[in-house]
Each structure stands twice: as C-alpha cells, then as structure tokens.
C-alpha cells in the first residue's frame, strides 16, 4: 500500500494505492484520489475510489461531502456517494451523516 497527501493551501490533495491477496487468495487492487477545499470553518470534500478483484472492476465510487468544524478536534459531516459498479438491484447511492471527535 502507498498513500500520500499534499497541501496546496487552497486545497489538499489525497491519493492512495494498494494491492494484495485476501484470505481466499483473490488478487485485489484499490486506487483512491480525493481532495478537500477549506471554506472558513468548513470544508468541501470529494473522492473517487476504484477497486479491482481478480482483474474485474467491482467498485467505482464517487463521493462528495461537507464538513463543519465545531472545534479543533470535532466536526460534523455529511457525505453522499454513488457506486456505479454496485450489483443490479442494490442501492448504488448512499449517504452518511455524523459527528467526528479526535481525542
């Protein structure tokens, strides 16, 4: 696995790549790219994630969201995501709302 981020000041860029085999010895590869843009006490966030399993694309996830910082260690967030590779008949779009606190 490899991950990196870079702060441009007006935006932070994120990226990661991982490869390996699971317990059933199935080859897996994952690529993630994303960014966040500070907006005062809040941030706009977005990411794109692809996962291949045994050479077949099984996940292609686009996520967008918003974070509001209540303090240095606490934020509330809302995220919407869509997986264009989710199996037919399943919910391809989901959302998350939450409160995050780092101790």
Tab-separated table of N, CA and C in Angstrom:
chain	number	residue	atom	x	y	z
A	1	UNK	N	0.834	-1.188	0.000
A	1	UNK	CA	0.000	0.000	0.000
A	1	UNK	C	0.872	1.242	0.000
A	2	UNK	N	0.349	2.297	-0.584
A	2	UNK	CA	1.035	3.581	-0.621
A	2	UNK	C	-0.028	4.669	-0.540
A	3	UNK	N	0.219	5.682	0.272
A	3	UNK	CA	-0.704	6.812	0.375
A	3	UNK	C	0.103	8.091	0.524
A	4	UNK	N	-0.441	9.182	-0.002
A	4	UNK	CA	0.231	10.475	0.100
A	4	UNK	C	-0.816	11.575	0.099
A	5	UNK	N	-0.424	12.727	0.640
A	5	UNK	CA	-1.284	13.902	0.550
A	5	UNK	C	-0.394	15.117	0.387
A	6	UNK	N	-0.967	16.167	-0.158
A	6	UNK	CA	-0.215	17.392	-0.389
A	6	UNK	C	-1.140	18.582	-0.169
A	7	UNK	N	-0.680	19.548	0.602
A	7	UNK	CA	-1.471	20.736	0.913
A	7	UNK	C	-1.043	21.880	0.003
A	8	UNK	N	-1.927	22.291	-0.891
A	8	UNK	CA	-1.662	23.403	-1.794
A	8	UNK	C	-2.039	24.749	-1.179
A	9	UNK	N	-2.599	24.735	0.018
A	9	UNK	CA	-3.088	25.950	0.641
A	9	UNK	C	-4.556	26.173	0.338
A	10	UNK	N	-4.915	26.245	-0.931
A	10	UNK	CA	-6.315	26.427	-1.326
A	10	UNK	C	-7.053	25.096	-1.397
A	11	UNK	N	-6.309	23.986	-1.381
A	11	UNK	CA	-6.894	22.645	-1.410
A	11	UNK	C	-5.857	21.643	-0.931
A	12	UNK	N	-6.337	20.514	-0.397
A	12	UNK	CA	-5.471	19.400	-0.031
A	12	UNK	C	-5.794	18.254	-0.990
A	13	UNK	N	-4.763	17.645	-1.550
A	13	UNK	CA	-4.920	16.513	-2.459
A	13	UNK	C	-4.526	15.233	-1.741
A	14	UNK	N	-5.270	14.153	-2.001
A	14	UNK	CA	-5.017	12.866	-1.377
A	14	UNK	C	-4.947	11.796	-2.450
A	15	UNK	N	-4.150	10.778	-2.221
A	15	UNK	CA	-4.096	9.660	-3.149
A	15	UNK	C	-3.588	8.425	-2.439
A	16	UNK	N	-3.994	7.279	-2.938
A	16	UNK	CA	-3.526	6.029	-2.364
A	16	UNK	C	-3.701	4.886	-3.332
A	17	UNK	N	-2.852	3.868	-3.172
A	17	UNK	CA	-2.919	2.673	-4.000
A	17	UNK	C	-2.548	1.487	-3.128
A	18	UNK	N	-3.277	0.413	-3.269
A	18	UNK	CA	-2.975	-0.796	-2.525
A	18	UNK	C	-3.210	-2.023	-3.377
A	19	UNK	N	-2.436	-3.046	-3.141
A	19	UNK	CA	-2.607	-4.307	-3.848
A	19	UNK	C	-2.260	-5.448	-2.903
A	20	UNK	N	-2.844	-6.590	-3.143
A	20	UNK	CA	-2.571	-7.753	-2.300
A	20	UNK	C	-3.556	-8.867	-2.588
A	21	UNK	N	-3.533	-9.865	-1.736
A	21	UNK	CA	-4.450	-11.002	-1.860
A	21	UNK	C	-5.202	-11.155	-0.549
A	22	UNK	N	-6.482	-11.517	-0.652
A	22	UNK	CA	-7.274	-11.720	0.554
A	22	UNK	C	-7.075	-13.144	1.081
A	23	UNK	N	-7.828	-13.527	2.105
A	23	UNK	CA	-7.684	-14.840	2.733
A	23	UNK	C	-7.982	-15.982	1.765
A	24	UNK	N	-8.804	-15.715	0.739
A	24	UNK	CA	-9.125	-16.733	-0.269
A	24	UNK	C	-8.145	-16.685	-1.438
A	25	UNK	N	-7.069	-15.904	-1.306
A	25	UNK	CA	-6.022	-15.744	-2.314
A	25	UNK	C	-6.514	-15.057	-3.591
A	26	UNK	N	-7.568	-14.235	-3.460
A	26	UNK	CA	-8.075	-13.455	-4.589
A	26	UNK	C	-7.280	-12.150	-4.654
A	27	UNK	N	-6.772	-11.826	-5.840
A	27	UNK	CA	-5.999	-10.603	-6.044
A	27	UNK	C	-6.921	-9.386	-5.951
A	28	UNK	N	-6.490	-8.378	-5.187
A	28	UNK	CA	-7.265	-7.145	-5.045
A	28	UNK	C	-6.351	-5.948	-5.271
A	29	UNK	N	-6.895	-4.926	-5.960
A	29	UNK	CA	-6.190	-3.666	-6.174
A	29	UNK	C	-7.159	-2.534	-5.889
A	30	UNK	N	-6.663	-1.478	-5.250
A	30	UNK	CA	-7.512	-0.347	-4.907
A	30	UNK	C	-6.771	0.954	-5.196
A	31	UNK	N	-7.462	1.906	-5.805
A	31	UNK	CA	-6.915	3.225	-6.098
A	31	UNK	C	-7.886	4.264	-5.571
A	32	UNK	N	-7.367	5.260	-4.844
A	32	UNK	CA	-8.194	6.315	-4.272
A	32	UNK	C	-7.539	7.658	-4.531
A	33	UNK	N	-8.325	8.623	-5.031
A	33	UNK	CA	-7.871	10.005	-5.172
A	33	UNK	C	-8.954	10.898	-4.595
A	34	UNK	N	-8.553	12.018	-4.013
A	34	UNK	CA	-9.534	12.918	-3.442
A	34	UNK	C	-8.949	14.267	-3.135
A	35	UNK	N	-9.814	15.160	-2.687
A	35	UNK	CA	-9.370	16.497	-2.310
A	35	UNK	C	-10.319	17.085	-1.287
A	36	UNK	N	-9.831	18.102	-0.594
A	36	UNK	CA	-10.673	18.888	0.302
A	36	UNK	C	-10.329	20.353	0.084
A	37	UNK	N	-11.346	21.188	0.171
A	37	UNK	CA	-11.177	22.629	-0.022
A	37	UNK	C	-11.706	23.332	1.220
A	38	UNK	N	-10.831	24.053	1.954
A	38	UNK	CA	-11.302	24.765	3.142
A	38	UNK	C	-12.187	25.954	2.772
A	39	UNK	N	-13.253	26.126	3.545
A	39	UNK	CA	-14.202	27.227	3.348
A	39	UNK	C	-14.477	27.848	4.717
A	40	UNK	N	-13.537	28.604	5.252
A	40	UNK	CA	-13.689	29.158	6.598
A	40	UNK	C	-13.631	28.053	7.625
A	41	UNK	N	-14.693	27.887	8.419
A	41	UNK	CA	-14.742	26.833	9.444
A	41	UNK	C	-15.245	25.511	8.883
A	42	UNK	N	-15.344	25.403	7.567
A	42	UNK	CA	-15.865	24.180	6.963
A	42	UNK	C	-14.959	23.725	5.818
A	43	UNK	N	-15.310	22.584	5.230
A	43	UNK	CA	-14.554	22.030	4.103
A	43	UNK	C	-15.506	21.343	3.142
A	44	UNK	N	-15.238	21.469	1.863
A	44	UNK	CA	-15.881	20.670	0.825
A	44	UNK	C	-14.932	19.513	0.560
A	45	UNK	N	-15.447	18.283	0.520
A	45	UNK	CA	-14.599	17.112	0.312
A	45	UNK	C	-15.149	16.271	-0.833
A	46	UNK	N	-14.256	15.596	-1.550
A	46	UNK	CA	-14.668	14.711	-2.637
A	46	UNK	C	-13.610	13.635	-2.827
A	47	UNK	N	-14.030	12.469	-3.286
A	47	UNK	CA	-13.081	11.392	-3.570
A	47	UNK	C	-13.637	10.464	-4.647
A	48	UNK	N	-12.709	9.725	-5.259
A	48	UNK	CA	-13.037	8.727	-6.273
A	48	UNK	C	-12.239	7.481	-5.926
A	49	UNK	N	-12.910	6.343	-5.825
A	49	UNK	CA	-12.287	5.100	-5.393
A	49	UNK	C	-12.632	3.995	-6.386
A	50	UNK	N	-11.605	3.258	-6.826
A	50	UNK	CA	-11.811	2.118	-7.726
A	50	UNK	C	-11.201	0.880	-7.081
A	51	UNK	N	-11.916	-0.245	-7.150
A	51	UNK	CA	-11.375	-1.496	-6.637
A	51	UNK	C	-11.562	-2.588	-7.683
A	52	UNK	N	-10.468	-3.292	-7.963
A	52	UNK	CA	-10.498	-4.446	-8.862
A	52	UNK	C	-10.272	-5.702	-8.043
A	53	UNK	N	-11.019	-6.738	-8.403
A	53	UNK	CA	-10.908	-8.024	-7.720
A	53	UNK	C	-10.696	-9.075	-8.796
A	54	UNK	N	-9.561	-9.750	-8.764
A	54	UNK	CA	-9.209	-10.759	-9.775
A	54	UNK	C	-9.325	-10.171	-11.182
A	55	UNK	N	-8.901	-8.906	-11.350
A	55	UNK	CA	-8.904	-8.263	-12.658
A	55	UNK	C	-10.240	-7.703	-13.107
A	56	UNK	N	-11.261	-7.766	-12.278
A	56	UNK	CA	-12.596	-7.263	-12.614
A	56	UNK	C	-12.916	-6.072	-11.713
A	57	UNK	N	-13.367	-4.970	-12.292
A	57	UNK	CA	-13.732	-3.788	-11.508
A	57	UNK	C	-15.003	-4.091	-10.733
A	58	UNK	N	-14.924	-4.078	-9.399
A	58	UNK	CA	-16.074	-4.393	-8.555
A	58	UNK	C	-16.599	-3.175	-7.809
A	59	UNK	N	-15.822	-2.078	-7.811
A	59	UNK	CA	-16.274	-0.860	-7.153
A	59	UNK	C	-15.741	0.346	-7.914
A	60	UNK	N	-16.613	1.314	-8.108
A	60	UNK	CA	-16.254	2.583	-8.735
A	60	UNK	C	-17.101	3.633	-8.020
A	61	UNK	N	-16.529	4.220	-6.965
A	61	UNK	CA	-17.284	5.017	-6.014
A	61	UNK	C	-16.890	6.488	-6.083
A	62	UNK	N	-17.870	7.339	-6.316
A	62	UNK	CA	-17.674	8.780	-6.300
A	62	UNK	C	-18.397	9.330	-5.079
A	63	UNK	N	-17.670	10.107	-4.256
A	63	UNK	CA	-18.233	10.661	-3.028
A	63	UNK	C	-18.009	12.160	-2.976
A	64	UNK	N	-19.009	12.890	-2.482
A	64	UNK	CA	-18.877	14.322	-2.234
A	64	UNK	C	-19.467	14.611	-0.860
A	65	UNK	N	-18.889	15.602	-0.182
A	65	UNK	CA	-19.384	15.877	1.150
A	65	UNK	C	-18.995	17.243	1.664
A	66	UNK	N	-19.410	17.471	2.900
A	66	UNK	CA	-19.205	18.753	3.560
A	66	UNK	C	-18.890	18.482	5.026
A	67	UNK	N	-17.879	19.168	5.565
A	67	UNK	CA	-17.518	19.079	6.984
A	67	UNK	C	-17.619	20.461	7.597
A	68	UNK	N	-18.140	20.522	8.804
A	68	UNK	CA	-18.150	21.776	9.548
A	68	UNK	C	-17.405	21.543	10.859
A	69	UNK	N	-16.348	22.318	11.101
A	69	UNK	CA	-15.515	22.153	12.288
A	69	UNK	C	-16.134	22.905	13.471
A	70	UNK	N	-16.533	22.143	14.485
A	70	UNK	CA	-17.072	22.733	15.706
A	70	UNK	C	-15.948	23.208	16.614
A	71	UNK	N	-14.794	22.526	16.534
A	71	UNK	CA	-13.596	22.888	17.291
A	71	UNK	C	-12.398	22.274	16.570
A	72	UNK	N	-11.225	22.400	17.158
A	72	UNK	CA	-10.017	21.831	16.552
A	72	UNK	C	-10.125	20.313	16.403
A	73	UNK	N	-10.785	19.654	17.348
A	73	UNK	CA	-10.852	18.194	17.357
A	73	UNK	C	-12.210	17.610	16.977
A	74	UNK	N	-13.198	18.431	16.711
A	74	UNK	CA	-14.553	17.927	16.481
A	74	UNK	C	-15.162	18.543	15.225
A	75	UNK	N	-15.801	17.684	14.413
A	75	UNK	CA	-16.538	18.191	13.251
A	75	UNK	C	-17.799	17.370	13.034
A	76	UNK	N	-18.739	17.957	12.322
A	76	UNK	CA	-19.915	17.248	11.843
A	76	UNK	C	-19.767	17.154	10.328
A	77	UNK	N	-20.327	16.099	9.742
A	77	UNK	CA	-20.140	15.906	8.306
A	77	UNK	C	-21.370	15.290	7.659
A	78	UNK	N	-21.471	15.503	6.352
A	78	UNK	CA	-22.494	14.875	5.516
A	78	UNK	C	-21.817	14.471	4.209
A	79	UNK	N	-22.032	13.231	3.783
A	79	UNK	CA	-21.414	12.709	2.568
A	79	UNK	C	-22.459	11.941	1.768
A	80	UNK	N	-22.427	12.107	0.447
A	80	UNK	CA	-23.255	11.332	-0.476
A	80	UNK	C	-22.308	10.608	-1.415
A	81	UNK	N	-22.583	9.327	-1.679
A	81	UNK	CA	-21.716	8.533	-2.549
A	81	UNK	C	-22.545	7.697	-3.503
A	82	UNK	N	-21.964	7.426	-4.671
A	82	UNK	CA	-22.603	6.585	-5.673
A	82	UNK	C	-21.586	5.585	-6.197
A	83	UNK	N	-21.954	4.295	-6.162
A	83	UNK	CA	-21.097	3.223	-6.680
A	83	UNK	C	-21.686	2.730	-7.998
A	84	UNK	N	-21.070	3.130	-9.105
A	84	UNK	CA	-21.606	2.758	-10.418
A	84	UNK	C	-21.388	1.284	-10.742
A	85	UNK	N	-20.622	0.565	-9.939
A	85	UNK	CA	-20.390	-0.863	-10.162
A	85	UNK	C	-21.141	-1.742	-9.171
A	86	UNK	N	-21.990	-1.168	-8.348
A	86	UNK	CA	-22.774	-1.973	-7.396
A	86	UNK	C	-23.670	-2.930	-8.182
A	87	UNK	N	-23.904	-4.123	-7.654
A	87	UNK	CA	-24.733	-5.099	-8.367
A	87	UNK	C	-26.135	-4.563	-8.670
A	88	UNK	N	-26.677	-4.979	-9.811
A	88	UNK	CA	-28.030	-4.577	-10.196
A	88	UNK	C	-29.015	-4.975	-9.104
A	89	UNK	N	-29.972	-4.104	-8.837
A	89	UNK	CA	-30.978	-4.387	-7.830
A	89	UNK	C	-30.573	-3.958	-6.431
A	90	UNK	N	-29.352	-3.445	-6.268
A	90	UNK	CA	-28.922	-2.966	-4.952
A	90	UNK	C	-28.920	-1.443	-4.966
A	91	UNK	N	-28.822	-0.867	-3.800
A	91	UNK	CA	-28.808	0.583	-3.684
A	91	UNK	C	-27.417	1.096	-4.038
A	92	UNK	N	-27.281	1.767	-5.164
A	92	UNK	CA	-25.990	2.260	-5.626
A	92	UNK	C	-25.608	3.586	-4.978
A	93	UNK	N	-26.571	4.272	-4.373
A	93	UNK	CA	-26.306	5.570	-3.765
A	93	UNK	C	-26.581	5.498	-2.269
A	94	UNK	N	-25.678	6.104	-1.491
A	94	UNK	CA	-25.850	6.110	-0.051
A	94	UNK	C	-25.386	7.430	0.529
A	95	UNK	N	-25.608	7.578	1.809
A	95	UNK	CA	-25.203	8.817	2.462
A	95	UNK	C	-24.728	8.499	3.879
A	96	UNK	N	-23.980	9.440	4.442
A	96	UNK	CA	-23.524	9.334	5.824
A	96	UNK	C	-23.630	10.706	6.467
A	97	UNK	N	-24.125	10.736	7.669
A	97	UNK	CA	-24.171	11.931	8.500
A	97	UNK	C	-23.493	11.555	9.809
A	98	UNK	N	-22.671	12.437	10.339
A	98	UNK	CA	-22.012	12.048	11.562
A	98	UNK	C	-21.316	13.149	12.314
A	99	UNK	N	-20.804	12.755	13.437
A	99	UNK	CA	-20.031	13.613	14.330
A	99	UNK	C	-18.707	12.910	14.548
A	100	UNK	N	-17.593	13.621	14.330
A	100	UNK	CA	-16.257	13.062	14.487
A	100	UNK	C	-15.524	13.830	15.581
A	101	UNK	N	-14.909	13.093	16.510
A	101	UNK	CA	-14.098	13.728	17.536
A	101	UNK	C	-12.796	12.964	17.689
A	102	UNK	N	-11.677	13.658	17.637
A	102	UNK	CA	-10.355	13.049	17.841
A	102	UNK	C	-9.885	13.367	19.248
A	103	UNK	N	-9.487	12.343	19.982
A	103	UNK	CA	-9.006	12.517	21.355
A	103	UNK	C	-7.520	12.778	21.375
